Short mmCIF file of C-alpha atoms in Angstrom, two decimals:
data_model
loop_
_atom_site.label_atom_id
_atom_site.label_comp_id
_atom_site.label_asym_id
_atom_site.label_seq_id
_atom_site.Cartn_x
_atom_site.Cartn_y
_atom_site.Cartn_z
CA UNK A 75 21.80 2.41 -17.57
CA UNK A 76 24.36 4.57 -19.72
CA UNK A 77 22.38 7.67 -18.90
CA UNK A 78 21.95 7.09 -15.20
CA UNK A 79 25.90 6.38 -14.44
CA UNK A 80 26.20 9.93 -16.54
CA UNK A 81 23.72 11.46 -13.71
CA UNK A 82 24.12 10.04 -10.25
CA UNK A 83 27.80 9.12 -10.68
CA UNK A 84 30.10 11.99 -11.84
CA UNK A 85 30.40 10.57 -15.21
CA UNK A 86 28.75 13.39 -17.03
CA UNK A 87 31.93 13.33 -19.76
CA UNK A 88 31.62 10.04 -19.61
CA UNK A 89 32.06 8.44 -23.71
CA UNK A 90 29.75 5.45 -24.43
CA UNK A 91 32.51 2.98 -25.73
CA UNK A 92 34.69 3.72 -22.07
CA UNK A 93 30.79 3.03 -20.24
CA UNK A 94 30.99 -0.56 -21.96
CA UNK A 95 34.80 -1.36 -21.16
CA UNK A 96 33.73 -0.93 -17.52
CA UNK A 97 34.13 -4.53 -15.98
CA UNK A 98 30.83 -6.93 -15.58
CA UNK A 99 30.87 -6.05 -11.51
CA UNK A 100 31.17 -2.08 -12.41
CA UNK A 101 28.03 -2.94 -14.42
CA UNK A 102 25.79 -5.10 -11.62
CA UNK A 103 27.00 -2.67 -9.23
CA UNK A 104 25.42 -0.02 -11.67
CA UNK A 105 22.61 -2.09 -11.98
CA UNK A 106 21.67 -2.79 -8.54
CA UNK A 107 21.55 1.05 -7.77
CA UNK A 108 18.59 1.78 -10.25
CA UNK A 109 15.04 1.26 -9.93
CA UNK A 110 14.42 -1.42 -12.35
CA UNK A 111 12.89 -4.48 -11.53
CA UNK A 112 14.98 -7.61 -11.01
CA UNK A 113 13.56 -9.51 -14.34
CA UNK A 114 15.21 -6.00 -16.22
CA UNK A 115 18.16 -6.16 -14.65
CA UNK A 116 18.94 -9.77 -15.66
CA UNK A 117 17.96 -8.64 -18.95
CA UNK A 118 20.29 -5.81 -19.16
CA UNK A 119 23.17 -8.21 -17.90
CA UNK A 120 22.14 -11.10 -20.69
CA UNK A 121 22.63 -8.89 -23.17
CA UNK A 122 26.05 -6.94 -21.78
CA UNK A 123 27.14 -11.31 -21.39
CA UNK A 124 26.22 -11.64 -25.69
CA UNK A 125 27.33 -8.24 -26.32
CA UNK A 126 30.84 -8.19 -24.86
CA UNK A 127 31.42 -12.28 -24.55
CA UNK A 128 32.49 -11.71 -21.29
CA UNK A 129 31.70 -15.22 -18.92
CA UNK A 130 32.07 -13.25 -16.16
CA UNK A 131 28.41 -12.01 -16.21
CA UNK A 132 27.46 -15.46 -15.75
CA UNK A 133 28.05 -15.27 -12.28
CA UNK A 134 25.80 -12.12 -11.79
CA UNK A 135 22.90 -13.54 -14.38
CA UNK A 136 22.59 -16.77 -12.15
CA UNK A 137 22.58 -13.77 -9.16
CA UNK A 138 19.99 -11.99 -10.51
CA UNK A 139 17.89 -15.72 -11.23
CA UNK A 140 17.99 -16.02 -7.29
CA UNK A 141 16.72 -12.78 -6.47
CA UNK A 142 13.73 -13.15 -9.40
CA UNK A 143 12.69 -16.51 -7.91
CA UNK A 144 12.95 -15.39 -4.53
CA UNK A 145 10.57 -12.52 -5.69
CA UNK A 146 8.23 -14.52 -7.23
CA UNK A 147 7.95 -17.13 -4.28
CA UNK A 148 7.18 -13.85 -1.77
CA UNK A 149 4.70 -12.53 -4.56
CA UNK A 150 2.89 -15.62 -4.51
CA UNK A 151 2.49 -15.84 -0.42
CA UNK A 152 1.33 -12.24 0.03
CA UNK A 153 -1.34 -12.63 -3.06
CA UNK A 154 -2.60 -15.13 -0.59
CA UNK A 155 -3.29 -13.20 2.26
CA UNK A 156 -3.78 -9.60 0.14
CA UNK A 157 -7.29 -8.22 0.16
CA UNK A 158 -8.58 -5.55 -2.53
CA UNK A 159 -9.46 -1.68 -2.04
CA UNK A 160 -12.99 -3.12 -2.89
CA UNK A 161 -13.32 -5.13 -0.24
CA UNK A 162 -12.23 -2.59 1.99
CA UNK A 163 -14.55 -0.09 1.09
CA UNK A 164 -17.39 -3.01 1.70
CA UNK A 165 -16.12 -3.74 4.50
CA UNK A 166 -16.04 -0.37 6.32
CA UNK A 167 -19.45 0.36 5.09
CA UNK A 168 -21.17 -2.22 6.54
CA UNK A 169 -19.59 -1.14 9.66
CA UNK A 170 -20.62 1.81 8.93
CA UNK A 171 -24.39 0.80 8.51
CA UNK A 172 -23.93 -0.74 12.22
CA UNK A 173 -22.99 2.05 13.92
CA UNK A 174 -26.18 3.98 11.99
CA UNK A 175 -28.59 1.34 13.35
CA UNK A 176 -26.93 1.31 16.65
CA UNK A 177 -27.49 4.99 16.58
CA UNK A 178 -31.16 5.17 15.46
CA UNK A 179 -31.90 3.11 18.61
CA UNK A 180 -34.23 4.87 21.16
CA UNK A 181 -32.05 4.30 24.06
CA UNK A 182 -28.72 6.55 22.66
CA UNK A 183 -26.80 4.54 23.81
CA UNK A 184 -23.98 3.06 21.03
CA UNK A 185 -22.48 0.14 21.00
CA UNK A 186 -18.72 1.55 21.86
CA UNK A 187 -16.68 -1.34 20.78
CA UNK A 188 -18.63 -1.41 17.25
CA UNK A 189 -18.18 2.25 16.67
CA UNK A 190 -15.06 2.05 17.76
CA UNK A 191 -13.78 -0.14 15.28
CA UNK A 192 -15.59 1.45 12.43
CA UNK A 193 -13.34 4.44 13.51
CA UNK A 194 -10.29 2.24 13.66
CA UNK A 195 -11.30 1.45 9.81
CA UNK A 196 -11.35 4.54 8.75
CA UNK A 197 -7.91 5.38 10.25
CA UNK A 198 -6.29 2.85 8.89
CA UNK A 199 -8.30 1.80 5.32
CA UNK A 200 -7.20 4.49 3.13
CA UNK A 201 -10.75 5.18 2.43
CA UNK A 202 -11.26 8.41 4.53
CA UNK A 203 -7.04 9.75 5.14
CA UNK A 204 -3.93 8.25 3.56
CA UNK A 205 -2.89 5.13 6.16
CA UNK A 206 -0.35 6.01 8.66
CA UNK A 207 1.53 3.40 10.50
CA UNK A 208 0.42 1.58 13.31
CA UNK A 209 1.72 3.72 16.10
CA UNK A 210 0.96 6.87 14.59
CA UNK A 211 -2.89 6.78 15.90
CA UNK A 212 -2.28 3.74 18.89
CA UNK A 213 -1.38 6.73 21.51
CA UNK A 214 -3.21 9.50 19.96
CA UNK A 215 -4.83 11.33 22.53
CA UNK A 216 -8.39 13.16 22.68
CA UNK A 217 -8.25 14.24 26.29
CA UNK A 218 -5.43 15.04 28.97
CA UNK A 219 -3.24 16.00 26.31
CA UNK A 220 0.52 16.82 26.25
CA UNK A 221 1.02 19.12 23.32
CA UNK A 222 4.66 18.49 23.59
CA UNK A 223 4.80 14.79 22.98
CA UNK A 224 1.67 13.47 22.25
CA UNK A 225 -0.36 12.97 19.02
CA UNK A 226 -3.50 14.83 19.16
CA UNK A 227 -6.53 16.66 17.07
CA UNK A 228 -6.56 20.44 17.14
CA UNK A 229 -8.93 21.80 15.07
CA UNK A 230 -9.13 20.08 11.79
CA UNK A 231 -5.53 18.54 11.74
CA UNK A 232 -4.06 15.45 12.74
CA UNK A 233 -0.68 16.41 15.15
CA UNK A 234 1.77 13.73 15.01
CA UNK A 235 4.68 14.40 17.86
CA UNK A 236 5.63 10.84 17.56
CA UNK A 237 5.92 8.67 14.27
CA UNK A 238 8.72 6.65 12.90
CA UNK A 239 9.99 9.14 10.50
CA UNK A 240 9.73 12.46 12.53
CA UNK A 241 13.76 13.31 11.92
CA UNK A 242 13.55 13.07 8.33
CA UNK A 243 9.67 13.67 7.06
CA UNK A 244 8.84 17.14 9.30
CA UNK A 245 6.71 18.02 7.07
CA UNK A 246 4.02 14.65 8.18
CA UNK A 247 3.84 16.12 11.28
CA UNK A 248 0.75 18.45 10.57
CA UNK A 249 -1.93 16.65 8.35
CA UNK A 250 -5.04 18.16 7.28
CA UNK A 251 -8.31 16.36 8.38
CA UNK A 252 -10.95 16.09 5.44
CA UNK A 253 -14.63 17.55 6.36
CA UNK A 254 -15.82 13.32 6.17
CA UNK A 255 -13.73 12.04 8.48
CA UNK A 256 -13.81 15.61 10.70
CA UNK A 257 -17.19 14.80 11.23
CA UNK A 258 -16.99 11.60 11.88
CA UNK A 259 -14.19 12.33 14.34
CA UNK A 260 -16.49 14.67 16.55
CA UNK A 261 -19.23 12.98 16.87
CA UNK A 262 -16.90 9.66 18.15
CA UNK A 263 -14.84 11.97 20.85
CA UNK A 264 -18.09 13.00 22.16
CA UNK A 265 -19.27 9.81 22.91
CA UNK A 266 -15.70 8.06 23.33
CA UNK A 267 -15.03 8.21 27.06
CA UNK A 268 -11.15 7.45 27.27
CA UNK A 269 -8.28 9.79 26.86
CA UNK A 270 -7.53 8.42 23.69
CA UNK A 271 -8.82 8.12 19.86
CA UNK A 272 -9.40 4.71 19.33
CA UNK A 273 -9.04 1.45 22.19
CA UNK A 274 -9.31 -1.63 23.26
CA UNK A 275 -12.63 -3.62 24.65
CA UNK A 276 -11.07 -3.14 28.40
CA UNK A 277 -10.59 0.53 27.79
CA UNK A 278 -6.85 0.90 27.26
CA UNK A 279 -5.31 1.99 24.98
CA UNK A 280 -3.59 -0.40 21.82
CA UNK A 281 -0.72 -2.58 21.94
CA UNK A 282 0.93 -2.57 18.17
CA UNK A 283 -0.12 -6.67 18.81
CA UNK A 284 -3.38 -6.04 19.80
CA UNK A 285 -3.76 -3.78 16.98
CA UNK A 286 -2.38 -5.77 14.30
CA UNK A 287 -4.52 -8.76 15.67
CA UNK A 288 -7.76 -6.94 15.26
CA UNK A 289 -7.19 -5.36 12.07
CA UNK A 290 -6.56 -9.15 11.08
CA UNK A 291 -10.04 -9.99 12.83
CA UNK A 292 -11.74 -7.61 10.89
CA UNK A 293 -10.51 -8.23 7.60
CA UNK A 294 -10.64 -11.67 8.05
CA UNK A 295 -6.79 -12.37 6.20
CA UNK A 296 -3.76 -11.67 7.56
CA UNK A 297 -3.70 -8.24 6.77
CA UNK A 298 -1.31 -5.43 8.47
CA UNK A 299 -1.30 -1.90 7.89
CA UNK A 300 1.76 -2.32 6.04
CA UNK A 301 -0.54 -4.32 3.60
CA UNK A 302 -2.95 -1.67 3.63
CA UNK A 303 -0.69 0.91 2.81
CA UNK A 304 0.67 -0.78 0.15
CA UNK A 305 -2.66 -1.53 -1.75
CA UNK A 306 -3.45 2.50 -1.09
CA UNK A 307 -0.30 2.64 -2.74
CA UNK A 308 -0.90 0.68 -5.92
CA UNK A 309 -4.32 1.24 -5.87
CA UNK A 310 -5.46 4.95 -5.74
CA UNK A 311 -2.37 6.33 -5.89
CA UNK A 312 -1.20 4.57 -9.19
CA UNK A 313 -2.19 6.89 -11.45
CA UNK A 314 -0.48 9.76 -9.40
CA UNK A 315 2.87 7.79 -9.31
CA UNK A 316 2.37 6.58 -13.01
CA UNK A 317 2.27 10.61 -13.70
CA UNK A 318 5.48 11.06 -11.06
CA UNK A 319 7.59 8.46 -13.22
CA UNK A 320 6.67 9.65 -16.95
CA UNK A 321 8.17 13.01 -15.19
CA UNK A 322 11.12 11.70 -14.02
CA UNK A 323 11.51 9.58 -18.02
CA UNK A 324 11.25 13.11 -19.52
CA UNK A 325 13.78 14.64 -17.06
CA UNK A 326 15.99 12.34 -17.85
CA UNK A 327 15.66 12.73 -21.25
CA UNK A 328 16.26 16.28 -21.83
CA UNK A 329 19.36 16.05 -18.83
CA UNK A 330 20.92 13.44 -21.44
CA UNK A 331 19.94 16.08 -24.56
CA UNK A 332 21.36 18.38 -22.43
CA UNK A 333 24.17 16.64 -20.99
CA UNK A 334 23.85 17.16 -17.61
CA UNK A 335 22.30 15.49 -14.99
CA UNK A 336 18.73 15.88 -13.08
CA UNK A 337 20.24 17.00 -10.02
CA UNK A 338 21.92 20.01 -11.63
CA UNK A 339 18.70 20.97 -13.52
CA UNK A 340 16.61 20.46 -10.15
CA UNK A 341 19.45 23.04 -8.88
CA UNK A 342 19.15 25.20 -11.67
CA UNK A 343 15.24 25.38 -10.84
CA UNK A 344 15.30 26.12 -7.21
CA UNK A 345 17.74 28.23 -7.17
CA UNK A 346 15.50 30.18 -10.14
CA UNK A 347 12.48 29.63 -7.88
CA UNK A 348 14.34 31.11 -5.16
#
């Protein structure tokens, strides 16, 4: 707590005796800009409450009770209706067996709607690209396209003119397409016969409703693609953000050996980089 006041609040000279005199709502205010989870927080004030006898903390502690219950109570609903990477994966490949029996048929003639929401899974399951939101593939186009403004295929990349973070995230705008799902990709826009990537049974294209409702139908919980994302998240990107955060600890470390901050250091690197 001492060490991130020094770097993300101009307190670099900062002594340790005047970061303790600060008042208990300096210190929650502190606090409640970090990272930490809730349950640390109230930890860090119960022991700032025995430390400087100060009842003021009280007040904050009893805060910081609320917002750990509160927690806990939305933990417990969304373990309810929270389904595993596992099941995922068995999920989309028994649709994926369907659509290979549909397609060993004699007649060569697929079942659209099934194939069609095997490709729906593997847009949005994490299993074949990292899930996007909702509307990022609900108006993508495969025909009649409007470079300009639409979201489209060309070549092996996903083009995203329209997603909720287009102003600050340029960079999602072009996303690579792996070789699987490429492939998979081809072979549906050759049989798909709308204007757009993936639909609905009349045709048309998604309603963010419609959408959500059928991921739900296939999953069989009350699953969203903001629940998807966020078992991608935990799941098979954990070890990659367990690897981001020991390298943030050890930046933080040597700015405090350093006594400096990890913005100037980040600075100090870039502008080395050039």
């Amino acid at each position: 707590m001492f060490n991130y006041a020094k770097q993300h609040r101009d307190a670099e000279n900062e002594t340790l005796r005047e970061f303790f005199e600060k008042s208990p709502s300096e210190h929650y205010a502190i606090l409640m800009e970090t990272s930490k989870p809730d349950q640390s927080k109230r930890s860090i004030l119960s022991a700032l409450r025995v430390i400087s006898d100060d009842t003021d903390y009280v007040d904050y502690i009893r805060t910081m009770n609320e917002l750990v219950s509160e927690k806990y109570a939305h933990d417990q609903k969304t373990k309810k209706n929270k389904i595993s990477m596992d099941e995922i994966r068995k999920i989309e490949k028994e649709y994926r067996k369907l659509v290979a029996i549909d397609m060993s048929m004699d007649d060569k003639q697929p079942n659209l709607d099934v194939y069609n929401t095997w490709i729906l899974i593997c847009l949005t399951s994490g299993i074949y690209c990292s899930p996007r939101r909702l509307a990022d593939f609900i108006y993508m186009r495969i025909k009649n396209i409007d470079k300009a403004n639409d979201n489209y295929i060309s070549k092996q990349t996903f083009v995203f003119n329209k997603y909720k973070t287009v102003h600050s995230s340029p960079q999602s705008k072009i996303v690579p397409i792996s070789n699987e799902l490429y492939f998979i990709l081809r072979r549906w826009m050759q049989l798909n016969p709308t204007d757009y990537l993936i639909f609905q049974p009349n045709r048309q294209p998604y309603t963010p409703s419609a959408l959500t409702k059928k991921l739900q139908k296939i999953y069989g919980k009350s699953v969203s693609v903001s629940a998807i994302r966020s078992i991608y998240t935990s799941s098979v990107l954990r070890e990659d953000l367990k690897e981001v955060e020991e390298i943030n600890d050890r930046l933080e470390q040597k700015a405090a050996e350093m006594g400096t901050s990890v913005n100037m250091l980040k600075t100090v690197y870039l502008k080395e980089r050039g």
